[in-house]
CSV table of C-alpha atoms in Angstrom, one decimal:
chain,number,residue,atom,x,y,z
A,1437,MET,CA,50.7,-47.1,12.9
A,1438,LYS,CA,49.7,-50.8,13.6
A,1439,LYS,CA,46.4,-49.4,14.9
A,1440,ALA,CA,46.1,-47.3,11.4
A,1441,LYS,CA,46.9,-50.6,10.0
A,1442,PHE,CA,44.2,-52.8,11.4
A,1443,LEU,CA,42.0,-49.8,10.8
A,1444,CYS,CA,42.4,-49.9,6.9
A,1445,MET,CA,41.6,-53.8,7.4
A,1446,LEU,CA,38.3,-53.5,9.1
A,1447,LEU,CA,37.3,-51.1,6.2
A,1448,ARG,CA,38.3,-53.5,3.4
A,1449,PRO,CA,35.9,-54.4,1.1
A,1450,ASN,CA,35.9,-58.2,2.3
A,1451,TRP,CA,34.7,-56.6,5.6
A,1452,LEU,CA,32.6,-55.2,4.5
A,1453,LYS,CA,30.4,-57.9,2.3
A,1454,PHE,CA,30.8,-59.5,5.7
A,1455,ILE,CA,29.0,-57.2,7.2
A,1456,GLY,CA,26.2,-57.2,4.3
A,1457,THR,CA,26.1,-60.3,4.8
A,1458,THR,CA,24.8,-59.7,8.7
A,1459,LEU,CA,22.5,-57.1,7.6
A,1460,LEU,CA,21.3,-59.5,5.2
A,1461,GLY,CA,20.4,-61.7,8.3
A,1462,TYR,CA,18.0,-59.0,9.7
A,1463,ILE,CA,16.4,-58.0,6.2
A,1464,TRP,CA,15.9,-61.6,5.1
A,1465,ALA,CA,13.2,-62.9,8.0
A,1466,THR,CA,11.5,-59.1,7.2
A,1467,THR,CA,11.6,-59.2,3.4
A,1468,ALA,CA,10.3,-62.6,2.5
A,1469,LEU,CA,6.5,-63.6,2.4
A,1470,SER,CA,-7.6,-65.3,3.0
A,1471,VAL,CA,-38.3,-69.4,-2.1
A,1472,THR,CA,-40.8,-69.1,0.4
A,1473,PRO,CA,-42.8,-71.9,-1.0
A,1474,GLY,CA,-46.6,-70.5,-2.0
A,1475,TYR,CA,-49.8,-72.5,-1.3
A,1476,ALA,CA,-53.7,-71.7,-3.4
A,1477,THR,CA,-56.7,-73.6,-1.9
A,1478,GLU,CA,-59.8,-73.4,-5.1
A,1479,GLU,CA,-63.0,-73.5,-3.3
A,1480,ILE,CA,-65.5,-75.8,-4.9
A,1481,ILE,CA,-68.9,-74.6,-5.0
A,1482,SER,CA,-71.5,-77.8,-5.6
A,1483,LYS,CA,-75.0,-77.5,-7.6
A,1484,THR,CA,-77.9,-78.9,-6.0
A,1485,HIS,CA,-81.0,-79.1,-8.2
A,1486,SER,CA,-84.5,-79.1,-6.5
A,1487,SER,CA,-86.6,-82.3,-6.8
A,1488,LYS,CA,-89.5,-80.0,-8.2
A,1489,GLU,CA,-87.2,-80.4,-11.9
A,1490,LEU,CA,-87.0,-84.4,-11.7
A,1491,ILE,CA,-89.0,-86.5,-13.5
A,1492,THR,CA,-90.8,-88.5,-10.8
A,1493,ASN,CA,-94.7,-88.9,-12.2
A,1494,GLN,CA,-94.3,-93.0,-13.9
A,1495,ALA,CA,-97.1,-91.8,-16.3
A,1496,ASP,CA,-95.5,-89.0,-17.3
A,1497,LEU,CA,-92.4,-91.0,-18.0
A,1498,LYS,CA,-94.1,-93.3,-20.3
A,1499,THR,CA,-96.0,-90.3,-22.3
A,1500,ASN,CA,-92.4,-88.7,-22.9
A,1501,LEU,CA,-90.9,-91.7,-23.5
A,1502,PRO,CA,-91.1,-92.1,-27.6
A,1503,ASP,CA,-90.0,-88.6,-27.8
A,1504,LEU,CA,-87.1,-89.1,-25.4
A,1505,GLN,CA,-85.8,-91.9,-28.0
A,1506,GLU,CA,-86.2,-89.7,-30.8
A,1507,VAL,CA,-84.4,-87.6,-29.5
A,1508,LEU,CA,-81.1,-89.8,-28.3
A,1509,ALA,CA,-81.5,-91.5,-32.2
A,1510,LYS,CA,-80.6,-87.9,-33.2
A,1511,ASN,CA,-78.0,-87.2,-30.1
A,1512,VAL,CA,-76.4,-90.5,-31.8
A,1513,GLU,CA,-76.1,-89.7,-35.2
A,1514,SER,CA,-75.1,-85.7,-34.4
A,1515,GLY,CA,-72.3,-87.4,-32.2
A,1516,ARG,CA,-71.1,-89.1,-35.3
A,1517,LYS,CA,-71.2,-86.5,-37.5
A,1518,ILE,CA,-69.1,-84.4,-34.9
A,1519,GLU,CA,-67.1,-87.2,-34.4
A,1520,SER,CA,-65.9,-87.5,-38.1
A,1521,LEU,CA,-66.0,-83.5,-38.4
A,1522,LEU,CA,-63.1,-83.8,-35.2
A,1523,ASP,CA,-61.2,-86.6,-37.4
A,1524,GLN,CA,-60.8,-85.0,-40.3
A,1525,LYS,CA,-59.5,-81.8,-38.7
A,1526,GLN,CA,-57.2,-83.4,-36.4
A,1527,SER,CA,-55.8,-84.8,-39.0
A,1528,ARG,CA,-55.5,-81.7,-40.6
A,1529,ILE,CA,-53.3,-80.8,-37.9
A,1530,THR,CA,-50.8,-83.5,-37.0
A,1531,ALA,CA,-50.0,-82.8,-41.0
A,1532,GLN,CA,-49.4,-79.2,-40.4
A,1533,THR,CA,-47.7,-80.0,-37.5
A,1534,ASP,CA,-45.5,-82.6,-38.9
A,1535,THR,CA,-44.6,-80.8,-41.6
A,1536,SER,CA,-43.0,-77.9,-39.3
A,1537,VAL,CA,-41.6,-79.8,-36.3
A,1538,PRO,CA,-38.5,-81.9,-36.9
A,1539,THR,CA,-38.8,-85.1,-35.8
A,1540,ASP,CA,-35.4,-85.4,-34.7
A,1541,ASN,CA,-34.7,-83.2,-31.5
A,1542,ARG,CA,-30.8,-83.6,-32.4
A,1543,GLN,CA,-32.4,-80.6,-35.3
A,1544,ILE,CA,-33.0,-78.0,-32.9
A,1545,ASP,CA,-30.2,-75.9,-32.2
A,1546,THR,CA,-30.5,-75.6,-28.0
A,1547,ASP,CA,-27.2,-73.5,-27.9
A,1548,LYS,CA,-29.3,-71.0,-30.0
A,1549,LEU,CA,-32.6,-71.5,-28.2
A,1550,ARG,CA,-30.3,-70.7,-24.6
A,1551,GLN,CA,-28.8,-67.7,-26.0
A,1552,ASN,CA,-32.5,-66.6,-27.0
A,1553,LEU,CA,-34.3,-67.4,-23.4
A,1554,LEU,CA,-31.3,-65.5,-21.6
A,1555,VAL,CA,-32.2,-62.6,-19.6
A,1556,ASP,CA,-29.8,-59.6,-18.0
A,1557,PRO,CA,-29.5,-59.2,-15.3
A,1558,LEU,CA,-31.2,-56.4,-13.3
A,1559,VAL,CA,-28.2,-56.0,-10.6
A,1560,LYS,CA,-24.9,-57.2,-11.2
A,1561,VAL,CA,-22.6,-58.5,-8.1
A,1562,ILE,CA,-19.7,-57.2,-8.7
A,1563,PRO,CA,-16.9,-59.8,-6.8
A,1564,PRO,CA,-14.7,-57.4,-3.8
A,1565,LYS,CA,-11.4,-57.0,-4.5
A,1566,ARG,CA,-8.5,-58.9,-2.8
A,1567,THR,CA,-6.9,-57.2,0.4
A,1568,TYR,CA,-3.6,-58.0,1.5
A,1569,SER,CA,-2.2,-58.3,5.5
A,1570,PRO,CA,0.7,-56.8,7.3
A,1571,SER,CA,3.9,-59.2,7.5
A,1572,LEU,CA,4.1,-60.6,11.3
A,1573,THR,CA,7.4,-62.1,11.0
A,1574,PHE,CA,10.0,-60.1,12.7
A,1575,ALA,CA,12.8,-62.2,14.2
A,1576,THR,CA,12.3,-65.5,12.1
A,1577,PRO,CA,11.6,-67.1,8.9
A,1578,SER,CA,7.9,-68.2,8.2
A,1579,ALA,CA,7.0,-71.7,7.3
A,1580,PHE,CA,4.4,-70.3,5.0
A,1581,GLY,CA,6.2,-69.5,2.2
A,1582,ALA,CA,6.0,-68.9,-2.0
A,1583,THR,CA,4.1,-71.7,-4.0
A,1584,TRP,CA,3.3,-72.3,-8.3
A,1585,GLY,CA,2.6,-68.5,-9.5
A,1586,ASP,CA,4.2,-66.7,-6.5
A,1587,VAL,CA,6.7,-64.0,-7.3
A,1588,PHE,CA,8.5,-61.5,-4.5
A,1589,PHE,CA,10.6,-58.3,-4.5
A,1590,GLY,CA,12.1,-56.6,-1.8
A,1591,ALA,CA,14.7,-53.9,-0.8
A,1592,SER,CA,16.1,-52.9,3.0
A,1593,ALA,CA,18.0,-50.5,4.3
A,1594,ALA,CA,20.1,-50.2,7.6
A,1595,THR,CA,21.6,-47.9,10.3
A,1596,THR,CA,25.4,-48.2,10.6
A,1597,GLY,CA,25.5,-50.4,14.2
A,1598,LYS,CA,29.3,-51.4,15.8
A,1599,ALA,CA,30.3,-52.7,12.5
A,1600,ARG,CA,29.9,-50.3,9.6
A,1601,THR,CA,31.1,-46.8,9.3
A,1602,GLN,CA,28.3,-46.0,6.7
A,1603,PRO,CA,24.6,-46.9,6.0
A,1604,ASP,CA,23.9,-49.9,3.5
A,1605,GLY,CA,21.5,-52.1,2.3
A,1606,SER,CA,20.5,-55.2,0.1
A,1607,ILE,CA,17.9,-56.4,-2.3
A,1608,SER,CA,16.0,-59.7,-2.3
A,1609,MET,CA,13.8,-61.5,-4.9
A,1610,GLY,CA,12.7,-65.1,-5.4
A,1611,PHE,CA,9.8,-66.8,-6.4
A,1612,GLY,CA,7.6,-70.6,-5.6
A,1613,LEU,CA,7.5,-73.9,-7.1
A,1614,GLY,CA,4.8,-76.6,-6.2
A,1615,ASP,CA,1.6,-76.4,-4.1
A,1616,ALA,CA,2.2,-76.3,-0.4
A,1617,ARG,CA,-1.3,-77.6,0.4
A,1618,LYS,CA,-1.2,-80.8,-2.2
A,1619,LEU,CA,2.5,-82.1,-1.4
A,1620,ILE,CA,5.5,-79.4,-1.1
A,1621,GLY,CA,5.6,-75.6,-2.1
A,1622,LEU,CA,9.7,-74.7,-3.1
A,1623,GLU,CA,10.8,-71.5,-2.4
A,1624,LEU,CA,14.2,-70.1,-4.1
A,1625,GLY,CA,15.2,-66.6,-3.4
A,1626,TYR,CA,18.5,-64.6,-4.5
A,1627,ASN,CA,19.7,-61.8,-2.2
A,1628,ILE,CA,22.2,-59.2,-3.4
A,1629,GLY,CA,23.9,-58.2,-0.2
A,1630,SER,CA,25.2,-54.6,-0.2
A,1631,ILE,CA,23.5,-52.0,-2.8
A,1632,LYS,CA,26.6,-49.7,-1.7
A,1633,ASN,CA,28.8,-52.2,-3.1
A,1634,PHE,CA,25.8,-53.2,-6.1
A,1635,GLY,CA,26.7,-57.0,-7.7
A,1636,TYR,CA,29.9,-57.8,-5.1
A,1637,ASN,CA,28.2,-60.5,-3.9
A,1638,GLY,CA,24.9,-62.7,-3.8
A,1639,THR,CA,23.7,-65.6,-2.0
A,1640,PHE,CA,21.0,-68.0,-3.3
A,1641,ASP,CA,18.3,-69.4,-0.4
A,1642,LEU,CA,16.4,-72.4,-0.6
A,1643,LYS,CA,13.2,-72.7,1.7
A,1644,ALA,CA,10.5,-76.4,1.1
A,1645,ASN,CA,7.5,-75.8,3.1
A,1646,ARG,CA,3.9,-77.8,3.3
A,1647,VAL,CA,0.8,-76.6,5.5
A,1648,VAL,CA,0.2,-79.3,7.8
A,1649,TYR,CA,-3.1,-78.8,9.3
A,1650,ALA,CA,-5.8,-76.3,8.2
A,1651,LYS,CA,-9.1,-76.4,10.3
A,1652,GLY,CA,-11.3,-73.7,11.0
A,1653,ASN,CA,-9.3,-70.5,11.9
A,1654,THR,CA,-6.1,-72.7,12.5
A,1655,GLN,CA,-3.7,-72.9,9.9
A,1656,ILE,CA,-0.1,-74.9,10.7
A,1657,ALA,CA,3.0,-75.1,8.5
A,1658,ALA,CA,6.2,-76.5,8.6
A,1659,ALA,CA,9.6,-75.9,6.5
A,1660,VAL,CA,13.2,-76.7,6.2
A,1661,GLY,CA,15.3,-74.1,4.6
A,1662,TRP,CA,19.2,-73.7,3.5
A,1663,LYS,CA,20.6,-70.6,3.5
A,1664,SER,CA,23.6,-69.4,1.8
A,1665,PHE,CA,23.8,-73.3,-0.7
A,1666,ALA,CA,25.3,-70.9,-3.2
A,1667,GLN,CA,27.1,-68.0,-3.1
A,1668,HIS,CA,29.2,-65.2,-5.6
A,1669,VAL,CA,31.7,-62.9,-3.8
A,1670,LYS,CA,34.7,-61.2,-5.0
A,1671,GLY,CA,37.5,-63.0,-2.1
A,1672,GLU,CA,36.4,-64.2,0.8
A,1673,THR,CA,33.2,-66.1,1.4
A,1674,VAL,CA,30.1,-64.1,2.5
A,1675,ARG,CA,29.3,-66.5,5.6
A,1676,PRO,CA,29.0,-70.0,6.2
A,1677,SER,CA,25.6,-71.7,4.9
A,1678,GLY,CA,23.1,-73.0,7.3
A,1679,VAL,CA,20.2,-75.0,7.8
A,1680,TYR,CA,17.2,-74.8,9.4
A,1681,GLY,CA,14.0,-76.2,10.6
A,1682,VAL,CA,10.7,-73.5,11.4
A,1683,VAL,CA,6.8,-74.6,12.6
A,1684,THR,CA,4.6,-72.0,12.4
A,1685,THR,CA,0.8,-71.4,13.1
A,1686,TYR,CA,-1.4,-69.2,11.6
A,1687,SER,CA,-5.0,-68.4,13.9
A,1688,LEU,CA,-7.5,-65.8,13.9
A,1689,LEU,CA,-8.6,-64.3,17.4
A,1690,LYS,CA,-11.8,-62.7,16.0
A,1691,PRO,CA,-13.0,-64.8,13.4
A,1692,ASN,CA,-16.4,-63.2,13.9
A,1693,ASP,CA,-15.3,-59.0,13.3
A,1694,THR,CA,-16.0,-57.8,10.2
A,1695,VAL,CA,-13.2,-55.2,10.1
A,1696,ASN,CA,-10.3,-56.6,11.8
A,1697,LYS,CA,-10.6,-60.2,12.2
A,1698,MET,CA,-6.9,-60.1,14.6
A,1699,PRO,CA,-5.0,-62.8,12.9
A,1700,ILE,CA,-1.7,-64.1,15.0
A,1701,SER,CA,1.3,-66.0,14.2
A,1702,PHE,CA,3.9,-67.7,16.0
A,1703,SER,CA,6.7,-69.5,15.0
A,1704,VAL,CA,9.6,-71.2,16.4
A,1705,GLY,CA,12.7,-72.9,15.1
A,1706,ALA,CA,16.5,-73.8,15.0
A,1707,GLY,CA,19.5,-73.5,12.5
A,1708,GLY,CA,22.8,-73.0,11.8
A,1709,GLY,CA,24.1,-69.9,9.9
A,1710,ASP,CA,22.7,-66.3,11.1
A,1711,PHE,CA,20.5,-68.3,13.3
A,1712,ARG,CA,23.6,-69.1,15.8
A,1713,THR,CA,26.0,-66.9,18.0
A,1714,GLY,CA,30.0,-67.5,18.3
A,1715,ASP,CA,31.1,-70.7,18.1
A,1716,ALA,CA,27.9,-72.5,18.2
A,1717,THR,CA,26.9,-74.5,15.5
A,1718,THR,CA,23.0,-74.1,16.2
A,1719,GLY,CA,21.1,-71.9,17.3
A,1720,VAL,CA,17.3,-71.0,18.6
A,1721,PHE,CA,14.8,-68.5,17.4
A,1722,ALA,CA,11.7,-67.8,18.0
A,1723,GLY,CA,8.8,-64.9,17.7
A,1724,VAL,CA,5.1,-63.6,17.5
A,1725,GLY,CA,3.1,-61.4,15.2
A,1726,VAL,CA,-0.5,-59.8,15.6
A,1727,GLN,CA,-2.6,-57.9,13.2
A,1728,VAL,CA,-3.5,-54.9,15.6
A,1729,ARG,CA,-5.5,-52.5,12.5
A,1730,PRO,CA,-6.6,-54.3,9.5
A,1731,GLN,CA,-3.2,-52.7,7.9
A,1732,ILE,CA,-0.7,-52.9,10.9
A,1733,GLY,CA,0.7,-55.6,11.9
A,1734,MET,CA,3.6,-55.8,15.2
A,1735,GLY,CA,5.8,-58.3,16.6
A,1736,MET,CA,8.9,-59.0,18.2
A,1737,GLY,CA,11.4,-62.0,18.9
A,1738,TRP,CA,14.8,-64.0,19.5
A,1739,SER,CA,16.7,-64.3,15.9
A,1740,GLY,CA,19.1,-66.9,17.4
A,1741,VAL,CA,21.6,-63.7,17.8
A,1742,GLY,CA,19.2,-61.1,19.4
A,1743,PHE,CA,16.1,-59.5,20.7
A,1744,ASN,CA,14.1,-57.7,17.9
A,1745,VAL,CA,10.8,-55.7,17.7
A,1746,GLY,CA,8.7,-54.6,14.7
A,1747,ALA,CA,5.9,-53.3,13.0
A,1748,SER,CA,4.6,-53.3,9.2
A,1749,PHE,CA,2.2,-51.2,7.7
A,1750,VAL,CA,0.0,-52.2,4.4
A,1751,PRO,CA,-0.2,-48.3,2.3
A,1752,ILE,CA,-2.7,-49.2,0.5
A,1753,PRO,CA,-5.2,-53.2,1.3
A,1754,THR,CA,-6.0,-53.8,-2.4
A,1755,ILE,CA,-1.8,-53.4,-3.5
A,1756,PRO,CA,0.4,-55.6,-2.2
A,1757,LEU,CA,3.2,-53.2,-1.0
A,1758,THR,CA,4.4,-54.1,2.7
A,1759,VAL,CA,6.4,-51.7,4.7
A,1760,ASN,CA,8.6,-53.3,7.6
A,1761,THR,CA,10.1,-51.2,10.2
A,1762,VAL,CA,12.7,-53.3,12.5
A,1763,VAL,CA,15.1,-52.6,15.7
A,1764,ALA,CA,17.6,-55.3,15.2
A,1765,ASP,CA,19.3,-56.6,18.3
A,1766,LEU,CA,18.4,-55.0,21.0
A,1767,THR,CA,20.8,-56.9,23.1
A,1768,ASN,CA,23.8,-55.7,21.9
A,1769,THR,CA,24.9,-59.2,21.4
A,1770,SER,CA,25.9,-60.1,17.8
A,1771,GLN,CA,28.4,-58.5,15.8
A,1772,GLY,CA,26.8,-55.8,13.6
A,1773,GLY,CA,24.9,-54.6,16.8
A,1774,THR,CA,21.6,-52.5,17.4
A,1775,VAL,CA,20.5,-51.7,13.7
A,1776,PHE,CA,17.2,-49.9,12.8
A,1777,VAL,CA,16.1,-52.0,9.4
A,1778,LEU,CA,13.7,-50.2,7.1
A,1779,SER,CA,12.5,-52.9,4.3
A,1780,VAL,CA,9.8,-52.1,1.6
A,1781,GLY,CA,8.0,-55.7,0.0
A,1782,TYR,CA,6.4,-56.1,-3.0
A,1783,GLY,CA,4.8,-59.9,-4.0
A,1784,PHE,CA,1.9,-61.3,-6.1
A,1785,ASN,CA,1.2,-64.3,-8.2
A,1786,PHE,CA,0.7,-64.2,-11.8
A,1787,LEU,CA,-1.4,-67.2,-12.3
A,1788,PRO,CA,-5.8,-66.5,-13.6
A,1789,LYS,CA,-8.3,-66.6,-10.7
């Protein structure tokens, strides 16, 4: 009879809440979220005159001098007449020009002139669609977090393990504030601990993140988070809240590869709550992940309570939908034991690009 009562106590909703929170620890790390100049030459041809055409005879010059003077006088008189005619014509042209062209440049509609001069391009360049990468963190939180405009949703399911008799799952959602590159990015998340007992418990998480280094093909971010800083439950508390700190590096192993630049990510940190085992106040966690294919990422790490391995897949590169599979606690050292977790996450930024 005593054993039967003890089993009934284990299956009470309060224990289910505690177990759901343990599951949440696995799920949380997998659902939270790049005129050539031309020259021309001219040929100058000089014409030479024969010396026979020159007047060299002094006598002939004197003989023809009166006629030459007469010709010059006529030319001068003709030049005056031509100059007079040109002046009259020029004044007429000026008068006509003055009446048709405004003297004030501000009267010209420059926008209309630009519009009339526009020519449709023969080839229209269409910018490529943005593509999304798989997740590279499977055992630890990432120091890279959501910033202003980011929104994410996630749902996970896990097998029974050694602490539950039936499979269960959880739901996560959140959004970002601030700018991690200019100052600080803030990520606020909400978690529903159990899908089976929907709405029975929930926790709130907060993370402040900043990109501390970004040069070349490497970026480094640092973050401080507070898991379960607030919660709503029926009865017992879900789990003690815990503060953590984490540093994450993200770099490209093949930056010149046009197909897969092969990003790799490292994370290391420490914290309480879900990151510690037993009565310890602090636990240490670390993990590594690499994008082996443009749509596939794989990784492993120590979550603080057990060893995890996982894989991530993006079904459609242009849609920010990620499917993660994780075998959590292969060492079977946590209260929940070894479990298989399947999660689906979707995140986007609603700001105009």
